[in-house]
Amino acid sequence: MSAKLSKTGKAVKKYAWFYVMFIPVFICLLIFHYIPMVGIIYSFFDYTPFGKPQFVGFENFVALFSSRLFWRAFKNTLIISCMNLVLSMIFSVGLALLIDEINCIWFKKLTQTINYIPHFMSWVVVASIFTIILSPKDGFVNAIIKFFGGESIYFLANEKWWRPVFYFIERWKETGWGTIIFVAAIAGIDQEQYEAAIIDGVNRIQRVWYITIPAISNTILIVFILNLAKVLNLFDPVWVLQNAMVQNVSDVIGTYVYRIGIDNADYGLSTAAGLFKSVISVILVLMANKASKKIKGEGIL
């Protein structure tokens, strides 16, 4: 036992500065992620900051599951998040494969940088830019439509167009950032496999299909499972792009919780909705991990 403690002490001493650098991260995680978890108890209370909380048991959950607006938000969250997740994987992997095909080093770095830039823009800024571009009065897109004899479309206030536009804006902003892990995974593939394939007369598309994609399949699966954990955490992009005209197709759990908790001051009900969302997220991750075990023979949890 003492030998193990001595070994641990030596390891701590050896990596002391790494632990010191980790302290700010740990404090942030503690303050902003773990301590707030205590607040889930309010899902069982009728709570307002101006009065004494009253224990109501599962009444908040009964009211939540009886609400048509909640199930509308839940349905929209699943549809938008799942579609966005699929598109994210397709576009991120596809762009990473295209970037890997660029032979000119400086042009490859320039391409990566240009694709990364939108990620660092605030969603408020992005929403403002596309609101101007898609404006039905003097927006660039509607100017083209009018030029060809069509009628202007208010994309962000049209239930038919809102989701496609949302998916496009989301991919424009995040696809470049999503390629980082895949570009790194592709760079780690043994180049001798490609050289052998070229000697055997394999063309470029076949090399991608039979060498590159299988080689990064584990990375794709891990990223998919990690993203699945956040599939219901949808708020910022929806909040800045939605309006009352498209609430039937854009209202998600995040915006529903905000309205109930902040606008209506019903903190018990909003906390119950947040807890339900967290439970569903955990279930989705466990299901994906189980599927990973069946497909690949091992999970990541």
CSV table of C-alpha atoms in Angstrom, one decimal:
chain,number,residue,atom,x,y,z
A,1,MET,CA,0.0,0.0,0.0
A,2,SER,CA,2.8,2.4,1.0
A,3,ALA,CA,4.6,1.5,-2.3
A,4,LYS,CA,1.5,2.5,-4.3
A,5,LEU,CA,1.2,5.8,-2.4
A,6,SER,CA,4.9,6.5,-2.9
A,7,LYS,CA,4.5,5.8,-6.7
A,8,THR,CA,1.4,8.1,-6.8
A,9,GLY,CA,3.2,10.8,-5.0
A,10,LYS,CA,6.1,10.7,-7.4
A,11,ALA,CA,3.7,10.9,-10.3
A,12,VAL,CA,2.0,13.9,-8.8
A,13,LYS,CA,5.3,15.6,-8.2
A,14,LYS,CA,6.5,14.8,-11.7
A,15,TYR,CA,3.4,16.3,-13.3
A,16,ALA,CA,2.8,19.0,-10.7
A,17,TRP,CA,2.6,21.9,-13.2
A,18,PHE,CA,0.1,20.0,-15.3
A,19,TYR,CA,-2.2,19.7,-12.3
A,20,VAL,CA,-1.7,23.4,-11.6
A,21,MET,CA,-2.8,24.3,-15.1
A,22,PHE,CA,-5.8,22.0,-14.7
A,23,ILE,CA,-7.0,23.9,-11.6
A,24,PRO,CA,-8.8,26.8,-13.5
A,25,VAL,CA,-10.5,24.3,-15.8
A,26,PHE,CA,-11.6,22.2,-12.8
A,27,ILE,CA,-12.9,25.3,-11.0
A,28,CYS,CA,-15.0,26.3,-14.0
A,29,LEU,CA,-16.4,22.8,-14.4
A,30,LEU,CA,-17.3,22.8,-10.7
A,31,ILE,CA,-19.0,26.2,-10.7
A,32,PHE,CA,-20.8,26.1,-14.1
A,33,HIS,CA,-21.5,22.4,-14.5
A,34,TYR,CA,-21.6,20.4,-11.2
A,35,ILE,CA,-22.8,22.8,-8.6
A,36,PRO,CA,-25.8,23.9,-10.7
A,37,MET,CA,-26.9,20.2,-10.8
A,38,VAL,CA,-28.1,20.7,-7.2
A,39,GLY,CA,-30.9,22.8,-8.7
A,40,ILE,CA,-32.7,19.7,-10.1
A,41,ILE,CA,-34.4,19.4,-6.8
A,42,TYR,CA,-36.6,22.4,-7.8
A,43,SER,CA,-38.3,20.2,-10.4
A,44,PHE,CA,-40.2,18.7,-7.5
A,45,PHE,CA,-41.1,22.1,-6.0
A,46,ASP,CA,-43.4,25.0,-6.8
A,47,TYR,CA,-40.6,27.5,-6.7
A,48,THR,CA,-40.2,31.3,-7.1
A,49,PRO,CA,-37.3,33.4,-5.8
A,50,PHE,CA,-39.8,35.6,-3.9
A,51,GLY,CA,-41.5,32.9,-1.8
A,52,LYS,CA,-40.9,29.7,0.1
A,53,PRO,CA,-40.6,26.7,-2.1
A,54,GLN,CA,-43.5,24.2,-1.8
A,55,PHE,CA,-42.9,20.5,-2.4
A,56,VAL,CA,-45.3,19.3,-5.1
A,57,GLY,CA,-43.8,15.9,-5.9
A,58,PHE,CA,-44.3,14.9,-9.6
A,59,GLU,CA,-46.9,17.5,-10.3
A,60,ASN,CA,-44.5,19.5,-12.5
A,61,PHE,CA,-43.8,16.4,-14.6
A,62,VAL,CA,-47.5,15.6,-14.9
A,63,ALA,CA,-48.1,19.2,-16.1
A,64,LEU,CA,-45.1,19.0,-18.4
A,65,PHE,CA,-46.2,15.7,-20.1
A,66,SER,CA,-49.8,17.0,-20.4
A,67,SER,CA,-48.6,20.1,-22.3
A,68,ARG,CA,-49.1,20.1,-26.1
A,69,LEU,CA,-46.4,22.8,-26.4
A,70,PHE,CA,-43.8,20.7,-24.6
A,71,TRP,CA,-44.4,17.7,-27.0
A,72,ARG,CA,-44.2,20.1,-30.0
A,73,ALA,CA,-40.9,21.4,-28.7
A,74,PHE,CA,-39.6,17.8,-28.0
A,75,LYS,CA,-40.6,16.7,-31.5
A,76,ASN,CA,-38.9,19.7,-33.1
A,77,THR,CA,-35.8,19.2,-31.1
A,78,LEU,CA,-35.5,15.6,-32.3
A,79,ILE,CA,-36.1,16.4,-35.9
A,80,ILE,CA,-33.8,19.4,-36.1
A,81,SER,CA,-31.0,17.9,-33.9
A,82,CYS,CA,-31.0,14.5,-35.6
A,83,MET,CA,-31.0,16.0,-39.1
A,84,ASN,CA,-28.3,18.5,-38.1
A,85,LEU,CA,-26.2,15.6,-36.6
A,86,VAL,CA,-26.4,13.6,-39.8
A,87,LEU,CA,-25.6,16.6,-42.0
A,88,SER,CA,-22.7,17.5,-39.7
A,89,MET,CA,-21.1,14.0,-40.0
A,90,ILE,CA,-21.6,13.9,-43.8
A,91,PHE,CA,-20.3,17.5,-44.5
A,92,SER,CA,-17.5,17.4,-42.0
A,93,VAL,CA,-16.1,14.0,-43.2
A,94,GLY,CA,-16.7,15.0,-46.9
A,95,LEU,CA,-14.8,18.3,-46.4
A,96,ALA,CA,-12.0,16.6,-44.6
A,97,LEU,CA,-11.6,14.2,-47.5
A,98,LEU,CA,-11.6,17.1,-50.0
A,99,ILE,CA,-9.0,19.0,-48.0
A,100,ASP,CA,-6.8,15.9,-47.8
A,101,GLU,CA,-6.7,15.8,-51.6
A,102,ILE,CA,-5.1,19.2,-51.8
A,103,ASN,CA,-1.4,18.8,-52.6
A,104,CYS,CA,-0.3,22.4,-52.3
A,105,ILE,CA,0.6,22.9,-48.6
A,106,TRP,CA,0.0,26.7,-48.4
A,107,PHE,CA,-3.3,26.4,-50.3
A,108,LYS,CA,-4.4,23.5,-48.0
A,109,LYS,CA,-3.7,25.7,-44.9
A,110,LEU,CA,-5.5,28.7,-46.4
A,111,THR,CA,-8.5,26.5,-47.2
A,112,GLN,CA,-8.6,25.1,-43.6
A,113,THR,CA,-8.3,28.6,-42.1
A,114,ILE,CA,-11.1,30.0,-44.3
A,115,ASN,CA,-13.4,27.1,-43.3
A,116,TYR,CA,-12.6,27.6,-39.6
A,117,ILE,CA,-13.3,31.3,-39.4
A,118,PRO,CA,-17.2,31.1,-39.2
A,119,HIS,CA,-17.0,29.0,-36.1
A,120,PHE,CA,-15.5,31.9,-34.1
A,121,MET,CA,-18.4,34.2,-35.1
A,122,SER,CA,-21.1,34.8,-32.5
A,123,TRP,CA,-24.5,33.4,-33.4
A,124,VAL,CA,-25.9,36.9,-33.0
A,125,VAL,CA,-23.6,38.1,-35.7
A,126,VAL,CA,-24.3,35.2,-37.9
A,127,ALA,CA,-28.1,35.6,-37.5
A,128,SER,CA,-27.7,39.4,-38.3
A,129,ILE,CA,-25.7,38.6,-41.5
A,130,PHE,CA,-28.2,36.1,-42.8
A,131,THR,CA,-31.2,38.2,-41.9
A,132,ILE,CA,-29.8,40.9,-44.1
A,133,ILE,CA,-28.9,38.5,-46.9
A,134,LEU,CA,-32.3,36.8,-46.8
A,135,SER,CA,-34.3,40.0,-46.3
A,136,PRO,CA,-37.5,39.9,-48.4
A,137,LYS,CA,-37.2,43.6,-49.2
A,138,ASP,CA,-33.6,44.1,-50.2
A,139,GLY,CA,-31.8,40.9,-49.5
A,140,PHE,CA,-29.2,39.5,-52.0
A,141,VAL,CA,-31.0,36.1,-52.3
A,142,ASN,CA,-34.4,37.7,-53.0
A,143,ALA,CA,-32.8,40.2,-55.5
A,144,ILE,CA,-31.7,37.2,-57.5
A,145,ILE,CA,-35.2,35.6,-57.3
A,146,LYS,CA,-36.8,38.8,-58.5
A,147,PHE,CA,-34.3,39.1,-61.3
A,148,PHE,CA,-35.5,35.8,-62.7
A,149,GLY,CA,-39.1,36.8,-62.4
A,150,GLY,CA,-40.0,35.1,-59.0
A,151,GLU,CA,-41.6,36.6,-55.9
A,152,SER,CA,-39.6,37.4,-52.8
A,153,ILE,CA,-39.7,34.9,-50.0
A,154,TYR,CA,-39.4,35.8,-46.3
A,155,PHE,CA,-37.3,32.7,-45.6
A,156,LEU,CA,-37.0,33.2,-41.8
A,157,ALA,CA,-40.7,33.7,-41.3
A,158,ASN,CA,-41.9,30.9,-43.5
A,159,GLU,CA,-42.5,27.5,-41.9
A,160,LYS,CA,-41.7,25.7,-45.2
A,161,TRP,CA,-38.3,27.4,-45.5
A,162,TRP,CA,-37.1,27.9,-41.9
A,163,ARG,CA,-35.6,24.5,-41.3
A,164,PRO,CA,-33.7,24.2,-44.6
A,165,VAL,CA,-32.3,27.7,-44.1
A,166,PHE,CA,-31.4,26.8,-40.5
A,167,TYR,CA,-29.6,23.6,-41.6
A,168,PHE,CA,-27.7,25.7,-44.3
A,169,ILE,CA,-26.6,28.4,-41.8
A,170,GLU,CA,-25.6,25.8,-39.2
A,171,ARG,CA,-23.4,23.9,-41.7
A,172,TRP,CA,-21.9,27.1,-43.0
A,173,LYS,CA,-20.8,28.1,-39.5
A,174,GLU,CA,-19.7,24.7,-38.0
A,175,THR,CA,-18.6,22.4,-40.9
A,176,GLY,CA,-15.1,23.7,-41.1
A,177,TRP,CA,-14.6,23.3,-37.3
A,178,GLY,CA,-16.0,19.8,-37.4
A,179,THR,CA,-13.3,18.7,-39.9
A,180,ILE,CA,-10.4,19.2,-37.5
A,181,ILE,CA,-10.5,15.8,-35.9
A,182,PHE,CA,-11.1,14.0,-39.2
A,183,VAL,CA,-8.2,15.9,-41.0
A,184,ALA,CA,-6.0,14.8,-38.1
A,185,ALA,CA,-7.2,11.2,-38.3
A,186,ILE,CA,-6.6,11.1,-42.1
A,187,ALA,CA,-3.1,12.5,-41.6
A,188,GLY,CA,-2.3,9.6,-39.3
A,189,ILE,CA,-3.1,6.9,-41.9
A,190,ASP,CA,-0.1,4.9,-43.0
A,191,GLN,CA,1.0,6.3,-46.4
A,192,GLU,CA,2.4,2.9,-47.5
A,193,GLN,CA,-1.2,1.7,-47.9
A,194,TYR,CA,-1.8,4.4,-50.5
A,195,GLU,CA,1.5,3.7,-52.3
A,196,ALA,CA,0.6,0.0,-52.5
A,197,ALA,CA,-2.9,0.8,-53.8
A,198,ILE,CA,-1.4,3.1,-56.5
A,199,ILE,CA,1.0,0.4,-57.6
A,200,ASP,CA,-2.0,-2.0,-57.9
A,201,GLY,CA,-3.8,0.5,-60.1
A,202,VAL,CA,-6.5,1.7,-57.7
A,203,ASN,CA,-8.0,5.0,-58.6
A,204,ARG,CA,-8.4,8.0,-56.2
A,205,ILE,CA,-12.1,7.3,-55.4
A,206,GLN,CA,-11.4,3.7,-54.6
A,207,ARG,CA,-8.5,4.7,-52.3
A,208,VAL,CA,-10.8,7.0,-50.4
A,209,TRP,CA,-13.6,4.3,-50.2
A,210,TYR,CA,-11.5,1.3,-49.3
A,211,ILE,CA,-8.6,2.9,-47.4
A,212,THR,CA,-9.4,6.3,-46.0
A,213,ILE,CA,-12.9,5.8,-44.8
A,214,PRO,CA,-12.3,2.4,-43.1
A,215,ALA,CA,-9.2,3.8,-41.4
A,216,ILE,CA,-11.1,6.7,-39.8
A,217,SER,CA,-14.3,4.8,-39.1
A,218,ASN,CA,-13.5,4.5,-35.4
A,219,THR,CA,-13.0,8.3,-35.2
A,220,ILE,CA,-16.3,8.8,-37.0
A,221,LEU,CA,-18.1,6.6,-34.6
A,222,ILE,CA,-16.5,8.2,-31.5
A,223,VAL,CA,-17.4,11.7,-32.8
A,224,PHE,CA,-20.9,10.6,-33.6
A,225,ILE,CA,-21.5,9.3,-30.1
A,226,LEU,CA,-20.0,12.4,-28.4
A,227,ASN,CA,-22.2,14.6,-30.6
A,228,LEU,CA,-25.2,12.5,-29.8
A,229,ALA,CA,-24.7,13.4,-26.1
A,230,LYS,CA,-25.3,17.0,-27.1
A,231,VAL,CA,-28.1,16.3,-29.6
A,232,LEU,CA,-30.8,17.9,-27.4
A,233,ASN,CA,-28.7,20.9,-26.3
A,234,LEU,CA,-30.1,23.2,-29.0
A,235,PHE,CA,-30.7,26.8,-28.0
A,236,ASP,CA,-28.4,29.6,-29.3
A,237,PRO,CA,-28.8,29.2,-33.1
A,238,VAL,CA,-32.6,28.6,-32.8
A,239,TRP,CA,-33.2,31.4,-30.4
A,240,VAL,CA,-31.5,34.1,-32.6
A,241,LEU,CA,-33.2,32.8,-35.8
A,242,GLN,CA,-36.7,32.0,-34.8
A,243,ASN,CA,-39.7,34.3,-34.5
A,244,ALA,CA,-43.4,33.9,-33.7
A,245,MET,CA,-44.3,33.2,-37.3
A,246,VAL,CA,-42.3,29.9,-37.3
A,247,GLN,CA,-42.6,28.7,-33.7
A,248,ASN,CA,-44.5,25.6,-34.8
A,249,VAL,CA,-41.5,24.3,-36.6
A,250,SER,CA,-38.7,26.0,-34.7
A,251,ASP,CA,-39.6,25.8,-31.0
A,252,VAL,CA,-37.2,23.4,-29.2
A,253,ILE,CA,-36.8,22.3,-25.6
A,254,GLY,CA,-34.2,24.9,-25.0
A,255,THR,CA,-36.4,27.8,-26.1
A,256,TYR,CA,-39.4,26.2,-24.4
A,257,VAL,CA,-37.5,26.0,-21.1
A,258,TYR,CA,-36.4,29.6,-21.5
A,259,ARG,CA,-39.9,30.9,-22.1
A,260,ILE,CA,-41.4,28.9,-19.2
A,261,GLY,CA,-38.6,29.7,-16.8
A,262,ILE,CA,-37.7,33.3,-17.6
A,263,ASP,CA,-40.8,34.8,-19.3
A,264,ASN,CA,-43.4,32.9,-17.2
A,265,ALA,CA,-41.2,32.6,-14.0
A,266,ASP,CA,-42.3,28.9,-13.6
A,267,TYR,CA,-39.0,27.6,-12.4
A,268,GLY,CA,-40.3,24.3,-11.2
A,269,LEU,CA,-41.8,23.3,-14.6
A,270,SER,CA,-38.8,24.6,-16.5
A,271,THR,CA,-36.4,22.6,-14.3
A,272,ALA,CA,-38.5,19.5,-14.8
A,273,ALA,CA,-38.2,20.0,-18.6
A,274,GLY,CA,-34.5,20.4,-18.3
A,275,LEU,CA,-34.1,17.3,-16.2
A,276,PHE,CA,-36.2,15.3,-18.7
A,277,LYS,CA,-34.0,16.5,-21.5
A,278,SER,CA,-30.9,15.4,-19.6
A,279,VAL,CA,-32.3,12.0,-19.0
A,280,ILE,CA,-33.1,11.5,-22.7
A,281,SER,CA,-29.6,12.6,-23.6
A,282,VAL,CA,-28.1,10.0,-21.3
A,283,ILE,CA,-30.3,7.3,-22.8
A,284,LEU,CA,-29.3,8.2,-26.3
A,285,VAL,CA,-25.6,8.0,-25.4
A,286,LEU,CA,-26.1,4.6,-23.8
A,287,MET,CA,-28.0,3.3,-26.8
A,288,ALA,CA,-25.3,4.6,-29.2
A,289,ASN,CA,-22.6,3.0,-27.0
A,290,LYS,CA,-24.4,-0.3,-27.0
A,291,ALA,CA,-24.7,-0.1,-30.8
A,292,SER,CA,-21.0,0.6,-31.0
A,293,LYS,CA,-20.3,-2.6,-29.0
A,294,LYS,CA,-22.4,-4.6,-31.5
A,295,ILE,CA,-20.9,-3.0,-34.6
A,296,LYS,CA,-17.3,-2.6,-33.6
A,297,GLY,CA,-17.0,-5.1,-30.7
A,298,GLU,CA,-16.3,-2.3,-28.1
A,299,GLY,CA,-17.8,0.9,-26.8
A,300,ILE,CA,-16.2,4.1,-25.7
A,301,LEU,CA,-17.9,4.5,-22.3
